[in-house]
Amino acid sequence: MTFTGADLLRFVAVLAVVYSHISFYLVDDLGTGWWGIDVVYEVLVHHGGLNQHLSFVGVAIFMMLTGALVTRSAIRTSPGRFLLARAARLLPAFWVAILAAILLVRAGINGMFSGQDGITGSEAALSFVLGGFFLKPEVAVLGVTWTLAVQITFYLLCIAGRPVLRSAPVALPIAGAALCSLVIFYNLYVPQPFSVPMLSKIAATLPVVFLGQIVYLAWAGLARKRWLGVAVLAQLGVVAIASDYRVYWAGERYAWTIAVVAAVVVLLARYDGPLARLSFVRWTATRSYTIYLVHTLVLYRVYENAVDVVGPTGAIVAFVVATCVVAEALYRFVEVPAARRILSWWPRRERVDTPAGARSLSL
C-alpha cells in the first residue's frame, strides 16, 4: 500500500504552519494585519470553524502522516534499523538549527521563544536534546521543535509495543490513549513542584499521531472495524479531556480542527492526480522538515527589516524567499548528506528502510 498523496499533504501542512506563524506574529505580536490573513480568517476560521491562525492544522497533518507511515515502517523493520533511519533524518538538521538559534540569540539578532532574555550554557546544551522544554519555566530557543518530542515519544512507543503491533496492532493506540489520559490527569492533580507541563502537551498531541496509525491499520486490513472504532473513540476521549482541562494552548476548536484534518488526510493520502506531481509541491514536500526548522528563525527579522520598504505583502514574499533559500541549504548540505553518511554505517546486507514517512514531521 502506497501513500501517493503524502507529498501533497506535506505541502498543505507546510503552508498551514508557515501561515500560522505569520498570522500569530502580525496579529498577536504586532497588532497589525494583512489581506491574506483576512481572507483565510473569513473562509477557514469564521466559516470553516478551524482554530484561529489555523493553529495546529499543519502540525496535525504532519502528525497524522507520521502515525500512518511510521507504523508501517515499525512493523516491517527491526528496532535498530527503525531508530537509525529516524535519527539519520531528524537529528543532523535539528542540531544545526538549534546551534543557529543559539548563536542568533547570543548575537542579539533573535529573541527566545520563551520568557527568558537569553540562554545559559546549560540551557543551550539541554536544547540539543529537547531538554529545555521540560524545565520549569520552559526554555525554548527554537519553539517549533517541541513537535520532535511528540514524534520521538511515538517512535519509542512503537518500538516498545512492536510485539503488539505485529500481533494485535489496534491494541497499541487504545493503550496509548489510556496512557495519554493518565499523563494529563497526573499533571492536573499532583502537587505543582512534581508536574511536568510538557508531558501534557505531548499527551494532548499524541492522539493525532495515533489517529494516523489507525488510518494505516484500517487501510492495511490489520484490525477489525469494531476495534478500530474503539481506538478512534479512545483518541477522541483524550482530545475531549485535553480540551475540557485547557491543556491545548491556542484556540477552542481542537476537536473540530482534528476532525477536519483527519478527513483531509483520508481523502488525499492515496491521491495520485496531477497536483501531487507538481514540481513545486514535490520540492516543498522534500524540504518540509528543513522549512519547518528554519522558518521562525527567518520570519521576524526579515519582516521587520522589509516591511517599511516594500509593505506587508512584499515583506512576506521576502520572508518566503529567504526561508526557501535557507531551507534548501540545510536540506542539500546537512540533511541529505548526513543521512546518507549515517545510514552507510549499517551493514549493506541489511538495508535500512527509509520510507517517505521519515520526512514527515518529520515535521
Coordinates of N, CA and C in Angstrom, one line a residue, residues 177-191 195-196 199-200 203-204 237-238 240-242 244-245 247:
A177 N -3.9 5.8 24.2 CA -4.9 6.8 24.6 C -5.1 6.7 26.2
A178 N -5.1 5.5 26.7 CA -5.2 5.4 28.2 C -3.9 6.0 28.9
L179 N -2.8 5.8 28.3 CA -1.5 6.4 28.8 C -1.6 7.9 28.8
C180 N -2.0 8.5 27.6 CA -2.1 9.9 27.5 C -3.1 10.5 28.5
S181 N -4.2 9.9 28.8 CA -5.1 10.4 29.8 C -4.5 10.4 31.1
L182 N -3.8 9.3 31.5 CA -3.1 9.2 32.8 C -2.1 10.4 32.9
V183 N -1.4 10.7 31.9 CA -0.4 11.7 32.0 C -1.0 13.1 32.2
I184 N -2.1 13.3 31.5 CA -2.8 14.6 31.7 C -3.4 14.7 33.1
F185 N -4.0 13.7 33.6 CA -4.5 13.7 35.0 C -3.4 13.8 36.0
Y186 N -2.3 13.2 35.7 CA -1.2 13.3 36.6 C -0.8 14.8 36.8
N187 N -0.6 15.5 35.7 CA -0.2 16.9 35.8 C -1.2 17.8 36.4
L188 N -2.5 17.3 36.3 CA -3.6 18.2 36.9 C -3.7 18.0 38.4
Y189 N -3.3 16.9 38.9 CA -3.7 16.6 40.3 C -2.5 16.4 41.2
V190 N -1.3 16.2 40.7 CA -0.1 16.1 41.6 C 0.3 17.5 42.0
P191 N 1.0 17.6 43.2 CA 1.5 19.0 43.6 C 2.3 19.6 42.5
S195 N 4.8 18.4 38.8 CA 4.2 18.3 37.5 C 5.3 18.6 36.4
V196 N 5.0 18.1 35.2 CA 5.9 18.4 34.1 C 4.9 18.8 32.9
L199 N 4.8 17.2 29.4 CA 4.3 15.9 29.2 C 2.8 16.0 28.8
S200 N 2.1 17.0 29.4 CA 0.7 17.1 29.0 C 0.6 17.6 27.5
A203 N 1.1 14.5 25.5 CA -0.1 13.6 25.7 C -1.3 14.1 24.9
A204 N -1.4 15.5 24.8 CA -2.6 16.0 24.1 C -2.4 16.0 22.6
G237 N -11.6 10.7 23.1 CA -11.8 10.9 24.5 C -10.6 11.7 25.1
V238 N -9.4 11.4 24.7 CA -8.2 12.2 25.1 C -8.3 13.6 24.7
A240 N -11.0 15.3 24.1 CA -12.1 15.9 24.9 C -11.5 16.3 26.3
I241 N -10.7 15.4 26.9 CA -10.2 15.7 28.2 C -9.2 16.9 28.1
A242 N -8.3 16.8 27.1 CA -7.4 17.9 27.0 C -8.1 19.3 26.7
D244 N -11.3 20.0 27.7 CA -12.0 20.4 29.0 C -11.1 21.0 30.0
Y245 N -9.9 20.5 30.1 CA -8.9 21.0 31.1 C -7.9 22.0 30.6
V247 N -5.7 22.0 28.3 CA -4.3 21.6 28.0 C -3.8 22.2 26.7

